[in-house]
Structure formats: structure tokens, C-alpha cells
Coordinates of C-alpha atoms in Angstrom, one line a residue:
Chain P
M1174 CA -64.4 -37.8 55.8
R1175 CA -63.8 -37.4 52.1
T1176 CA -64.4 -34.1 50.4
P1177 CA -67.6 -34.1 48.4
T1178 CA -66.0 -33.1 45.1
L1179 CA -67.8 -34.0 41.9
E1180 CA -65.7 -34.9 38.9
I1181 CA -66.9 -35.8 35.4
K1182 CA -64.4 -37.5 33.2
N1183 CA -65.0 -37.8 29.5
L1184 CA -68.7 -38.6 29.9
G1185 CA -70.6 -39.8 26.9
F1186 CA -74.2 -40.9 26.9
C1187 CA -76.4 -42.5 24.3
Y1188 CA -80.1 -43.2 24.9
P1189 CA -81.3 -46.7 24.3
D1190 CA -83.1 -45.6 21.1
G1191 CA -79.7 -44.5 19.6
T1192 CA -80.0 -40.8 20.3
E1193 CA -76.6 -39.5 21.3
A1194 CA -77.1 -36.9 24.0
L1195 CA -73.7 -36.2 25.5
Y1196 CA -70.1 -36.4 24.3
G1197 CA -66.8 -36.0 26.0
I1198 CA -68.0 -34.0 29.0
S1199 CA -65.3 -33.3 31.5
C1200 CA -65.4 -30.9 34.5
R1201 CA -64.6 -30.7 38.2
I1202 CA -66.9 -29.1 40.8
E1203 CA -65.5 -28.3 44.2
Y1204 CA -67.6 -28.3 47.4
G1205 CA -69.5 -25.2 48.0
E1206 CA -69.5 -23.9 44.4
A1207 CA -72.6 -22.7 42.7
I1208 CA -72.5 -23.8 39.1
G1209 CA -74.9 -22.6 36.3
L1210 CA -75.5 -25.2 33.6
I1211 CA -76.9 -23.3 30.6
G1212 CA -77.7 -24.1 27.0
G1213 CA -80.6 -24.1 24.6
N1214 CA -83.4 -26.7 24.6
G1215 CA -82.1 -30.2 23.9
A1216 CA -78.5 -29.2 24.7
G1217 CA -78.3 -32.1 27.2
K1218 CA -78.6 -30.3 30.5
S1219 CA -81.2 -32.6 32.0
T1220 CA -79.5 -35.6 30.7
L1221 CA -76.2 -34.5 32.3
L1222 CA -78.0 -33.8 35.6
Q1223 CA -79.4 -37.3 35.7
H1224 CA -75.9 -38.7 35.6
L1225 CA -75.0 -36.8 38.8
N1226 CA -76.9 -39.1 41.1
G1227 CA -76.9 -42.2 39.0
C1228 CA -80.4 -42.0 37.6
L1229 CA -78.6 -42.5 34.3
M1230 CA -75.4 -44.4 33.9
P1231 CA -72.8 -43.1 31.4
S1232 CA -72.2 -45.0 28.2
E1233 CA -68.7 -43.8 28.2
G1234 CA -66.4 -42.2 30.8
M1235 CA -67.4 -41.8 34.4
V1236 CA -68.7 -39.5 37.1
L1237 CA -66.7 -39.5 40.3
F1238 CA -68.1 -38.5 43.6
G1239 CA -65.5 -37.8 46.3
G1240 CA -62.9 -39.6 44.2
T1241 CA -65.0 -42.9 43.7
P1242 CA -66.9 -43.6 40.5
I1243 CA -70.6 -43.8 40.6
T1244 CA -71.5 -47.4 40.1
R1245 CA -74.4 -49.7 41.2
E1246 CA -72.5 -50.4 44.4
T1247 CA -71.9 -46.8 45.4
L1248 CA -75.4 -45.6 44.3
A1249 CA -77.0 -45.6 47.7
E1250 CA -74.2 -43.5 49.2
V1251 CA -74.2 -41.1 46.2
R1252 CA -77.9 -40.6 46.4
R1253 CA -77.7 -39.7 50.0
A1254 CA -75.1 -37.0 49.2
V1255 CA -76.5 -35.7 46.0
G1256 CA -80.1 -34.3 46.2
V1257 CA -81.9 -33.6 43.0
V1258 CA -84.8 -31.1 42.7
F1259 CA -86.8 -32.1 39.7
Q1260 CA -88.1 -29.7 37.1
D1261 CA -91.8 -30.5 37.9
P1262 CA -92.5 -30.4 41.6
D1263 CA -95.5 -32.6 41.0
D1264 CA -93.1 -35.4 40.2
Q1265 CA -91.3 -34.9 43.5
L1266 CA -94.3 -34.6 45.8
F1267 CA -96.2 -37.8 45.9
M1268 CA -97.2 -38.3 49.6
S1269 CA -100.4 -37.2 51.1
T1270 CA -99.0 -34.3 53.2
V1271 CA -96.1 -31.9 53.0
F1272 CA -94.8 -33.3 56.2
D1273 CA -94.8 -36.9 54.9
D1274 CA -93.2 -35.8 51.7
V1275 CA -90.3 -34.0 53.4
A1276 CA -90.1 -37.0 55.9
F1277 CA -89.8 -39.5 53.0
G1278 CA -86.0 -39.1 52.6
P1279 CA -85.0 -39.0 56.2
L1280 CA -87.2 -42.1 56.9
N1281 CA -85.5 -44.0 54.1
Q1282 CA -82.2 -43.1 55.8
G1283 CA -83.5 -45.0 58.8
L1284 CA -83.3 -42.1 61.2
P1285 CA -85.2 -42.2 64.5
S1286 CA -88.6 -40.5 64.6
A1287 CA -87.5 -37.5 66.7
E1288 CA -84.6 -36.8 64.3
V1289 CA -86.9 -37.2 61.3
A1290 CA -89.4 -34.6 62.7
A1291 CA -86.5 -32.3 63.5
R1292 CA -85.1 -32.6 60.0
V1293 CA -88.6 -32.0 58.4
Y1294 CA -89.3 -28.9 60.5
G1295 CA -85.8 -27.6 60.0
A1296 CA -86.0 -28.0 56.2
L1297 CA -89.5 -26.5 56.0
E1298 CA -88.4 -23.6 58.2
R1299 CA -85.4 -23.0 55.9
V1300 CA -87.6 -22.6 52.9
G1301 CA -90.3 -20.6 54.9
M1302 CA -93.0 -23.2 54.5
R1303 CA -93.4 -24.7 58.0
H1304 CA -97.0 -23.5 58.2
L1305 CA -97.9 -25.8 55.3
S1306 CA -96.7 -29.0 56.9
E1307 CA -100.1 -30.6 57.3
R1308 CA -101.4 -29.5 53.8
P1309 CA -101.7 -31.9 50.9
P1310 CA -99.0 -31.0 48.3
Y1311 CA -101.4 -30.9 45.3
K1312 CA -103.3 -28.0 46.9
L1313 CA -100.2 -25.7 47.1
S1314 CA -99.4 -22.9 44.7
G1315 CA -96.6 -23.3 42.2
G1316 CA -94.1 -21.4 44.3
E1317 CA -95.0 -23.2 47.5
K1318 CA -94.6 -26.6 45.7
R1319 CA -91.2 -25.6 44.5
A1320 CA -90.1 -24.5 48.0
V1321 CA -91.4 -27.8 49.5
A1322 CA -89.7 -29.8 46.7
I1323 CA -86.4 -28.0 47.8
A1324 CA -87.2 -28.8 51.4
T1325 CA -87.6 -32.5 50.6
I1326 CA -84.0 -32.4 49.4
L1327 CA -82.7 -30.3 52.3
A1328 CA -84.1 -32.8 54.7
V1329 CA -81.7 -35.5 53.6
S1330 CA -78.9 -32.9 54.2
P1331 CA -77.0 -33.5 50.9
D1332 CA -73.6 -32.2 50.1
I1333 CA -74.6 -31.3 46.6
I1334 CA -78.0 -29.9 45.5
V1335 CA -78.8 -30.3 41.8
L1336 CA -81.7 -28.2 40.5
D1337 CA -83.4 -28.6 37.1
E1338 CA -85.0 -25.3 36.0
P1339 CA -85.7 -24.1 39.6
S1340 CA -87.3 -20.8 38.6
S1341 CA -89.6 -22.0 35.9
N1342 CA -93.3 -21.2 36.5
L1343 CA -92.5 -19.0 39.5
D1344 CA -93.9 -15.5 39.9
P1345 CA -91.4 -12.7 40.5
R1346 CA -91.7 -12.9 44.3
G1347 CA -91.4 -16.6 44.3
R1348 CA -88.4 -16.3 42.1
R1349 CA -86.8 -13.7 44.3
R1350 CA -87.3 -15.9 47.3
L1351 CA -85.7 -18.8 45.5
I1352 CA -82.7 -16.7 44.5
N1353 CA -82.2 -15.6 48.1
L1354 CA -82.6 -19.2 49.3
L1355 CA -80.1 -20.5 46.8
R1356 CA -77.5 -17.8 47.6
G1357 CA -77.8 -18.8 51.3
F1358 CA -76.9 -22.4 50.8
E1359 CA -73.4 -23.5 51.8
Q1360 CA -73.7 -26.8 49.8
T1361 CA -72.6 -27.3 46.2
R1362 CA -75.3 -26.1 43.9
I1363 CA -75.6 -27.2 40.3
I1364 CA -78.4 -25.3 38.6
A1365 CA -79.6 -26.1 35.0
T1366 CA -81.6 -23.2 33.8
H1367 CA -82.6 -20.8 31.1
D1368 CA -82.9 -18.0 33.7
L1369 CA -79.6 -16.3 33.0
E1370 CA -80.3 -13.5 35.4
L1371 CA -80.6 -16.1 38.2
V1372 CA -77.3 -17.5 37.2
V1373 CA -75.7 -14.1 37.4
E1374 CA -77.1 -13.6 40.9
V1375 CA -76.5 -17.0 42.3
C1376 CA -73.6 -18.7 40.5
Q1377 CA -69.8 -18.1 40.4
R1378 CA -69.1 -20.4 37.5
V1379 CA -71.0 -21.4 34.4
I1380 CA -70.9 -24.3 32.0
V1381 CA -72.4 -23.8 28.5
L1382 CA -73.7 -26.9 26.8
D1383 CA -74.6 -27.1 23.1
N1384 CA -75.5 -30.3 21.3
G1385 CA -74.3 -32.5 24.1
R1386 CA -70.8 -30.9 24.4
I1387 CA -69.3 -28.3 26.7
V1388 CA -68.7 -25.3 24.5
A1389 CA -67.6 -22.8 27.2
E1390 CA -66.8 -22.8 30.9
G1391 CA -65.7 -20.1 33.2
P1392 CA -66.6 -17.2 35.6
V1393 CA -70.2 -16.2 35.2
R1394 CA -69.7 -12.6 34.1
E1395 CA -66.9 -13.4 31.7
I1396 CA -69.0 -16.0 29.8
L1397 CA -72.4 -14.4 29.9
D1398 CA -71.1 -11.0 28.9
N1399 CA -69.7 -12.5 25.7
E1400 CA -72.5 -11.7 23.4
E1401 CA -71.1 -13.5 20.4
L1402 CA -70.7 -16.8 22.3
M1403 CA -74.1 -16.5 23.9
L1404 CA -75.9 -15.9 20.6
A1405 CA -74.0 -18.7 18.9
H1406 CA -75.5 -21.2 21.3
G1407 CA -79.1 -20.1 21.4
L1408 CA -78.7 -17.9 24.4
E1409 CA -78.4 -14.1 25.0
R1410 CA -76.4 -11.7 27.0
P1411 CA -78.5 -11.2 30.2
H1412 CA -80.2 -7.9 30.7
I1413 CA -78.7 -7.5 34.2
L1414 CA -75.2 -7.3 32.7
R1415 CA -76.1 -4.6 30.2
H1416 CA -76.6 -2.1 33.0
Q1417 CA -73.8 -0.7 35.2
H1418 CA -76.1 -0.6 38.2
P1419 CA -78.2 -3.5 39.4
H1420 CA -82.0 -2.8 39.5
Chain V
M1078 CA -106.8 -27.6 40.2
K1079 CA -110.1 -28.5 38.7
A1080 CA -108.9 -31.9 37.4
A1081 CA -107.9 -32.9 40.9
R1082 CA -111.4 -32.2 42.2
Y1083 CA -113.0 -34.0 39.4
I1084 CA -111.3 -37.3 40.1
E1085 CA -111.5 -36.6 43.8
V1086 CA -107.8 -37.1 44.1
G1087 CA -107.0 -37.1 47.7
Q1088 CA -110.5 -37.3 49.2
M1089 CA -109.6 -40.7 50.6
D1090 CA -106.2 -39.4 51.5
E1091 CA -107.7 -36.5 53.4
L1092 CA -110.1 -38.8 55.2
G1093 CA -107.1 -41.1 56.0
R1094 CA -105.4 -38.3 57.8
L1095 CA -108.3 -37.6 60.2
D1096 CA -107.5 -38.2 63.8
T1097 CA -110.2 -40.3 65.4
P1098 CA -110.0 -43.3 67.7
L1099 CA -110.7 -45.5 64.6
H1100 CA -107.8 -43.9 62.7
R1101 CA -105.5 -44.5 65.6
L1102 CA -106.1 -48.2 65.7
D1103 CA -103.4 -50.4 64.3
A1104 CA -103.7 -50.8 60.5
R1105 CA -103.2 -54.6 60.8
V1106 CA -106.1 -54.9 63.3
K1107 CA -108.4 -53.0 61.0
M1108 CA -107.4 -55.1 58.0
A1109 CA -108.0 -58.3 60.0
A1110 CA -111.4 -57.2 61.0
V1111 CA -112.3 -56.3 57.4
V1112 CA -111.0 -59.6 56.1
L1113 CA -113.1 -61.4 58.7
F1114 CA -116.1 -59.3 57.7
V1115 CA -115.7 -60.2 54.1
V1116 CA -115.3 -63.9 54.9
T1117 CA -118.5 -63.8 57.0
V1118 CA -120.4 -62.0 54.3
M1119 CA -119.3 -64.5 51.7
S1120 CA -120.0 -67.6 53.8
F1121 CA -123.8 -67.1 53.8
P1122 CA -125.8 -69.4 51.5
R1123 CA -126.7 -68.0 48.1
Y1124 CA -130.3 -67.1 48.8
E1125 CA -129.6 -65.3 52.0
I1126 CA -130.9 -61.8 52.4
S1127 CA -132.3 -61.2 55.9
G1128 CA -129.2 -62.8 57.5
L1129 CA -127.0 -60.2 55.8
M1130 CA -128.9 -57.2 57.1
P1131 CA -127.3 -57.1 60.6
L1132 CA -123.9 -56.9 59.0
F1133 CA -124.6 -53.4 57.8
L1134 CA -124.0 -52.4 61.4
F1135 CA -120.2 -52.8 60.7
P1136 CA -119.8 -50.2 57.9
F1137 CA -122.2 -47.8 59.6
V1138 CA -120.5 -48.0 63.0
L1139 CA -117.1 -47.5 61.4
M1140 CA -118.3 -44.6 59.3
G1141 CA -119.7 -43.0 62.4
S1142 CA -116.7 -43.5 64.6
G1143 CA -114.2 -42.6 61.9
K1144 CA -116.1 -39.4 60.9
I1145 CA -116.3 -40.7 57.3
P1146 CA -119.1 -39.1 55.4
F1147 CA -121.6 -41.5 54.0
G1148 CA -121.6 -39.8 50.6
A1149 CA -117.9 -40.3 50.1
I1150 CA -118.3 -44.1 50.4
F1151 CA -121.7 -44.4 48.8
K1152 CA -120.6 -42.6 45.6
K1153 CA -117.6 -44.9 45.1
V1154 CA -119.7 -48.0 45.8
A1155 CA -122.3 -46.8 43.2
L1156 CA -119.5 -46.3 40.7
A1157 CA -118.5 -49.9 40.9
L1158 CA -122.0 -51.3 41.2
P1159 CA -122.4 -52.0 37.5
F1160 CA -119.8 -54.8 37.9
A1161 CA -122.0 -56.5 40.5
L1162 CA -125.0 -56.0 38.3
F1163 CA -123.3 -57.8 35.4
V1164 CA -122.2 -60.6 37.7
G1165 CA -125.7 -61.2 38.9
L1166 CA -127.6 -60.3 35.7
F1167 CA -128.3 -63.8 34.5
N1168 CA -129.3 -65.3 37.8
P1169 CA -133.0 -64.4 37.5
L1170 CA -133.1 -65.8 34.0
L1171 CA -131.3 -69.1 34.8
D1172 CA -132.6 -69.9 38.2
R1173 CA -136.5 -69.9 38.0
T1174 CA -137.1 -72.2 41.0
P1175 CA -139.8 -70.5 43.0
V1176 CA -138.6 -70.2 46.6
L1177 CA -140.8 -67.5 48.1
T1178 CA -144.4 -66.4 47.7
L1179 CA -145.4 -62.9 48.8
G1180 CA -149.2 -62.6 48.2
P1181 CA -149.8 -62.8 44.5
W1182 CA -146.0 -62.7 43.6
T1183 CA -143.8 -65.7 43.4
I1184 CA -140.1 -64.9 43.8
S1185 CA -137.7 -67.1 42.1
G1186 CA -134.4 -68.2 43.5
G1187 CA -132.6 -66.3 40.7
W1188 CA -134.0 -63.0 42.0
L1189 CA -133.1 -63.8 45.6
S1190 CA -129.5 -64.7 44.7
F1191 CA -129.3 -61.6 42.5
F1192 CA -130.3 -59.3 45.4
S1193 CA -128.0 -61.3 47.7
I1194 CA -125.1 -60.6 45.3
L1195 CA -125.9 -56.9 45.3
L1196 CA -126.0 -56.8 49.1
R1197 CA -122.8 -58.7 49.5
F1198 CA -121.1 -56.4 47.0
T1199 CA -122.3 -53.3 48.8
L1200 CA -121.1 -54.7 52.2
T1201 CA -117.7 -55.9 51.1
V1202 CA -116.8 -52.9 48.8
S1203 CA -117.9 -50.4 51.4
A1204 CA -115.9 -52.1 54.1
A1205 CA -112.8 -52.0 51.9
L1206 CA -113.3 -48.4 51.1
I1207 CA -113.9 -47.5 54.7
L1208 CA -110.7 -49.4 55.6
L1209 CA -108.8 -47.2 53.2
A1210 CA -110.6 -44.0 54.4
C1211 CA -109.8 -44.7 58.1
T1212 CA -106.2 -45.8 57.5
G1213 CA -104.8 -44.1 54.5
I1214 CA -103.0 -46.0 51.7
Y1215 CA -99.5 -45.5 53.0
R1216 CA -100.2 -46.9 56.5
L1217 CA -102.3 -49.6 54.9
C1218 CA -99.4 -50.7 52.7
A1219 CA -96.9 -50.4 55.6
G1220 CA -99.3 -52.6 57.7
L1221 CA -99.5 -55.2 54.9
E1222 CA -95.7 -55.3 54.9
R1223 CA -95.6 -55.8 58.7
L1224 CA -98.2 -58.6 58.3
G1225 CA -95.6 -60.4 56.2
V1226 CA -96.8 -59.5 52.7
P1227 CA -93.7 -59.3 50.5
P1228 CA -92.5 -55.7 50.2
L1229 CA -92.8 -56.1 46.4
F1230 CA -96.5 -56.6 46.6
A1231 CA -97.1 -53.9 49.1
T1232 CA -95.1 -51.4 47.0
Q1233 CA -97.0 -52.5 43.9
L1234 CA -100.3 -51.7 45.7
L1235 CA -99.0 -48.3 46.8
F1236 CA -97.8 -47.4 43.3
L1237 CA -101.0 -48.6 41.7
Y1238 CA -102.9 -46.2 44.0
R1239 CA -100.6 -43.3 43.4
Y1240 CA -100.4 -43.7 39.7
L1241 CA -104.1 -44.0 39.4
F1242 CA -104.4 -40.3 40.1
V1243 CA -101.4 -39.5 37.9
I1244 CA -103.0 -41.3 35.0
G1245 CA -106.4 -39.7 35.7
G1246 CA -105.0 -36.2 35.7
E1247 CA -103.0 -36.9 32.6
A1248 CA -106.1 -38.2 30.8
L1249 CA -108.1 -35.2 31.8
R1250 CA -105.5 -32.8 30.5
M1251 CA -105.4 -34.6 27.2
I1252 CA -109.2 -34.7 26.8
R1253 CA -109.3 -31.0 27.6
S1254 CA -106.8 -30.2 24.9
V1255 CA -108.7 -32.3 22.4
R1256 CA -112.0 -30.6 23.3
M1257 CA -110.4 -27.2 22.8
R1258 CA -109.4 -28.0 19.3
S1259 CA -112.4 -30.1 18.2
A1260 CA -114.4 -27.1 17.1
G1261 CA -117.3 -27.7 19.5
S1262 CA -118.1 -31.2 18.5
K1263 CA -118.6 -33.4 21.5
K1264 CA -117.9 -36.7 19.8
L1265 CA -114.4 -38.0 19.5
S1266 CA -113.8 -40.4 16.6
L1267 CA -112.5 -43.8 17.4
R1268 CA -109.3 -43.0 15.7
I1269 CA -108.6 -40.1 18.0
Y1270 CA -109.5 -42.3 21.0
S1271 CA -107.0 -44.9 20.0
T1272 CA -104.3 -42.3 19.6
L1273 CA -105.2 -40.8 22.9
T1274 CA -105.0 -44.0 24.8
G1275 CA -101.7 -44.9 23.2
H1276 CA -100.3 -41.5 24.2
L1277 CA -101.8 -41.8 27.6
L1278 CA -99.9 -45.0 28.2
L1279 CA -96.6 -43.5 27.0
R1280 CA -97.1 -40.3 29.0
S1281 CA -98.0 -42.2 32.2
I1282 CA -95.0 -44.4 31.8
D1283 CA -92.8 -41.3 31.5
R1284 CA -94.3 -39.7 34.4
A1285 CA -94.3 -42.8 36.5
Q1286 CA -90.6 -43.1 35.7
R1287 CA -90.0 -39.5 36.9
I1288 CA -91.8 -40.1 40.1
Y1289 CA -90.0 -43.3 40.7
R1290 CA -86.7 -41.5 40.1
A1291 CA -87.7 -38.8 42.5
M1292 CA -88.3 -41.6 45.0
V1293 CA -85.0 -43.4 44.6
S1294 CA -83.2 -40.1 44.6
R1295 CA -84.4 -39.8 48.2
G1296 CA -83.3 -43.2 49.1
F1297 CA -86.3 -45.3 48.5
D1298 CA -85.2 -48.9 48.4
G1299 CA -88.5 -50.7 48.2
Q1300 CA -89.3 -50.8 51.8
I1301 CA -92.2 -48.7 53.0
R1302 CA -91.4 -46.8 56.2
V1303 CA -93.8 -44.8 58.4
L1304 CA -93.0 -42.3 61.1
H1305 CA -95.3 -43.5 63.9
R1306 CA -95.2 -47.2 64.1
T1307 CA -98.2 -48.3 66.1
R1308 CA -97.9 -51.1 68.6
P1309 CA -101.2 -53.0 69.0
G1310 CA -102.7 -52.2 72.5
W1311 CA -105.8 -53.4 74.4
R1312 CA -108.0 -51.1 72.3
D1313 CA -106.9 -52.8 69.1
L1314 CA -107.5 -56.2 70.7
L1315 CA -110.9 -55.2 71.9
F1316 CA -111.8 -53.9 68.5
L1317 CA -110.9 -57.1 66.8
I1318 CA -112.4 -59.5 69.4
G1319 CA -115.6 -57.4 69.6
W1320 CA -116.2 -57.4 65.9
S1321 CA -115.2 -61.1 65.4
A1322 CA -117.7 -62.0 68.1
F1323 CA -120.4 -60.0 66.4
F1324 CA -119.6 -61.6 63.0
I1325 CA -119.8 -65.1 64.5
L1326 CA -123.1 -64.3 66.3
V1327 CA -124.7 -62.9 63.1
R1328 CA -123.5 -65.8 61.0
F1329 CA -125.0 -68.5 63.2
Y1330 CA -128.0 -66.7 64.6
N1331 CA -130.3 -64.7 62.5
P1332 CA -131.9 -62.0 64.6
A1333 CA -134.6 -61.2 61.9
V1334 CA -135.8 -64.8 62.0
A1335 CA -135.6 -64.9 65.8
L1336 CA -137.6 -61.7 66.1
G1337 CA -140.2 -63.1 63.6
G1338 CA -140.3 -66.3 65.6
W1339 CA -140.7 -64.5 68.8
L1340 CA -143.5 -62.2 67.4
T1341 CA -145.5 -65.1 66.0
G1342 CA -144.8 -67.4 68.8
E1343 CA -143.3 -70.1 66.6
H1344 CA -139.9 -71.6 67.2

């Protein structure tokens, strides 16, 4: 079995309307790492994330998964291995019950019914939402929706979990639960977010994007503690690092 | 979510998830019965009214056995009724042949065919809605695929239904934001309406794209898959044969006329 490493080589992307969104992005992400992808609005975070499972194809350079470039031919395999949790859970939950929504991925993988049910309950159990399995998704609260959206991805047991703004619209308790959940995952996590405190708590490494370019990359504390760098790219030094003791 | 309640998103979905003997029947069998029903309704001659009456048994029995509230179906039929009214509107004006005399009133063929159209409309639309309510859109589309409908069409139908609610919700949010900034005036100018509809289209396309991406991200390849594939059993067969027999009987033998004949002693 190949190691699920993700490698981005000199990636450039230009939207069909001519807007250039990414230039010369290169980085390598090993299995099991938790990466924070930060940057101001319009820095290119979401655009970059969409390249990771082939929702967008690079105009230049390439994205390699386990050593093979993502192309139309390898798309199915890549999508099985890279799960994306979208920014708006309403986009992700489209079936009539939570169960059906979580079962959607495993069913598309062609798993037998018993295995599908086991995966669904396992994933819901993991995010603490098993009791909601028969509820229609649009009746859930924001935090529950987010947890179920994560479960829909866990059910396909990906090697890499990509999350776009996972803590947006969550109340403090929901956010805390999310952080604990993310810390507990053994898979690779790539988290695009403005929630820098979450990055400090969950990630080991951080990539700073500005204007479609990588402007800094390194260990979380080293980068985020650099006030000058943070301010220069529309960010700030997180509160949590200003104190000697965590609170 | 208020918007959701307003457009009754999911009421049909919720009904479709009930677990009654009717819901457990194979989707294909139910579809076949409804298609036969529609064919029967349509095959009656244009002035027919009394012959259509016994056919109301079908929707009512299904609603009863599927625990589908009458109001849920009736409201939606009423919503679509204007279309039928327009279709039949000119019949009374164009077709003035007197066909029936009730005391001092002479009823023209136009009026009879007009009422016949309304009856047929009510019967067929309610049957289709009940089919949806007792099967659920997903199983329905999966059933269509298994009946040999090309996956492309079945998927189209599924998306059409899903995005209907998406667009509805989107429209409600836009109208709300316009209302909040229109200083109490209830009327929207034509210009605002045209911008709104344009925006609505763009937003729905964006959103549809995001939903589609979420689907392909989880391995959707155009084929609709369901967890519990039903295999038609003797119950399903009985359902189909029973109703088919009823439709044929009603089509060729009018119980109302027979009853009248029996009461008056004429044959």
C-alpha cells in the first residue's frame, strides 16, 4: 500500500473568468499531520482546498497523491482517500435523514448493507451524534450539522480530511467539541480557517497564504507568534500565545 | 428555520420515511399501479363524470393505508389547480351542445368536459403526489433506474426535486433582505424583481454546484444507490393485480349507471 502523502508542486490556478487565484504553490504534507491553512479573505485558501480532491484542476503544476498526480483517471481513487468537509454544512447534507446522508459515501463505494450500516453508526458515534440518525438534517442545529457533515466524511474512512472553516458559526461548546474531535483524528488534517486559536490547539504546522502565494510555512507557534508577519498578511497573533498559561 | 416551514421542505420527505405496509411495497410496483391508474383516468370519454367517481377509491385507500394526511395532498393539488382551470377554461364557451337537462337547466357539453378535466386532474395529480409521499423521492428515482430508465434521467429528476427546495430557500432569503431594506413598502418594482430573479439564478447555480461537488467528493458517479433493495414479493404482486383488476372493472362497468338502472328497473 502506498503512503498517503500529499504533494503540491508549483501549483498555479486561474479561474475561467481570468482571475488568477494561486501562483507557484509548493508543499508536502505527510500522513497524520495536522496542517493549518491560514490567510485573509480572498487569499486563496478555498481555491487551494478544492485542488486537493480534484474539484478544481490546476492550470499549472500538479497535485500528487501518494506519488501519482491527480488527473481525471485517478480522480475516483483520490476522492475515496481525500474527504472534504465543506464550509456550509447545508451544501453537504442533502439527503432526507442523517443516516442516509452519512450512508451516501459508503453506498457509492459499493459496500454491502451491513458494512454500510456499521460505517454509518461508527462515524456518527465518533462525532457523538448517533442519537440523531433518523432526523432530517435541515432540522439540526448548526453544531449538530457540522458534526454530521464531518461524520459523512469519516464514513468513507479517508486518509486525508480537508476542512474548510470548520469552526465558523459554532457556539463555544460546539467549537470545543470540534477541537477535541480534530485532535483525536489519526488521519491527515488540512484545516483552512480564520480561527487561529483552533490552529494553535490542533495543528503542528501552518501555511500562510496571501494573494495566492505561500508567504510563510513552519511550526505553528513559531509562525503565529511572529506578530510582524501576522499583521502584514491580514492576521493577528492569537490571544492564546500571549499568555504563558493556557486558559 | 422559518423558510423551511414555509415552503414545506421535507413534508413529503417526512411522509416518505413512514413505515407502513404501503411504504414497504416495492417502488416499481407502486409506480406501475399509478401509471395504470393515470391511463385508466385518461381513457374515459371526454364528457365522463360519473364513471370517474369510483376511481377516487384509489387515492383515498392509499392515503388511508399509507397514513398520509389528506391535507398534505389536498393543499398541493389546490396549488396546481389553476393550471387545470386554464386548460378547461374555454370548453364551456366553445362547446355549447346541450347534452343534459336537469329540470330547468340545460348543461352544455363544454361544462361537462370542463368538470371532467378538473376531476381527471385531481385524480392524477393526487395519485402522483401520494406515490411520492408513500415512497420518497430517493427510492422513487432508484426504482425508476431499476425499471430501466437511463440513470441520467433518474438523476435529473432527483436533482430537480432537491434543488427546488434549495432555490425556494434562496428566494425566501433574498425577498426577506429586500423587505428589510424597502422601508415598509410592500410593493417591489419591476426593476428590483428582474435583478432578484437574475441573482437567484446565479446563486442557485453556485449552490447547486457546491452541492454537486459535495456529492462527487463522496464518490457519486451518477448511479443512485439505496441501502435496502426491495425484492418484489407476493404482497407487491397482489397490490398490482388487485388495483389493475379494479381499474379494468371501473373502466368497462359503471357502477353508478348500474345502480341507477337497478333502482329504476331499467336495463
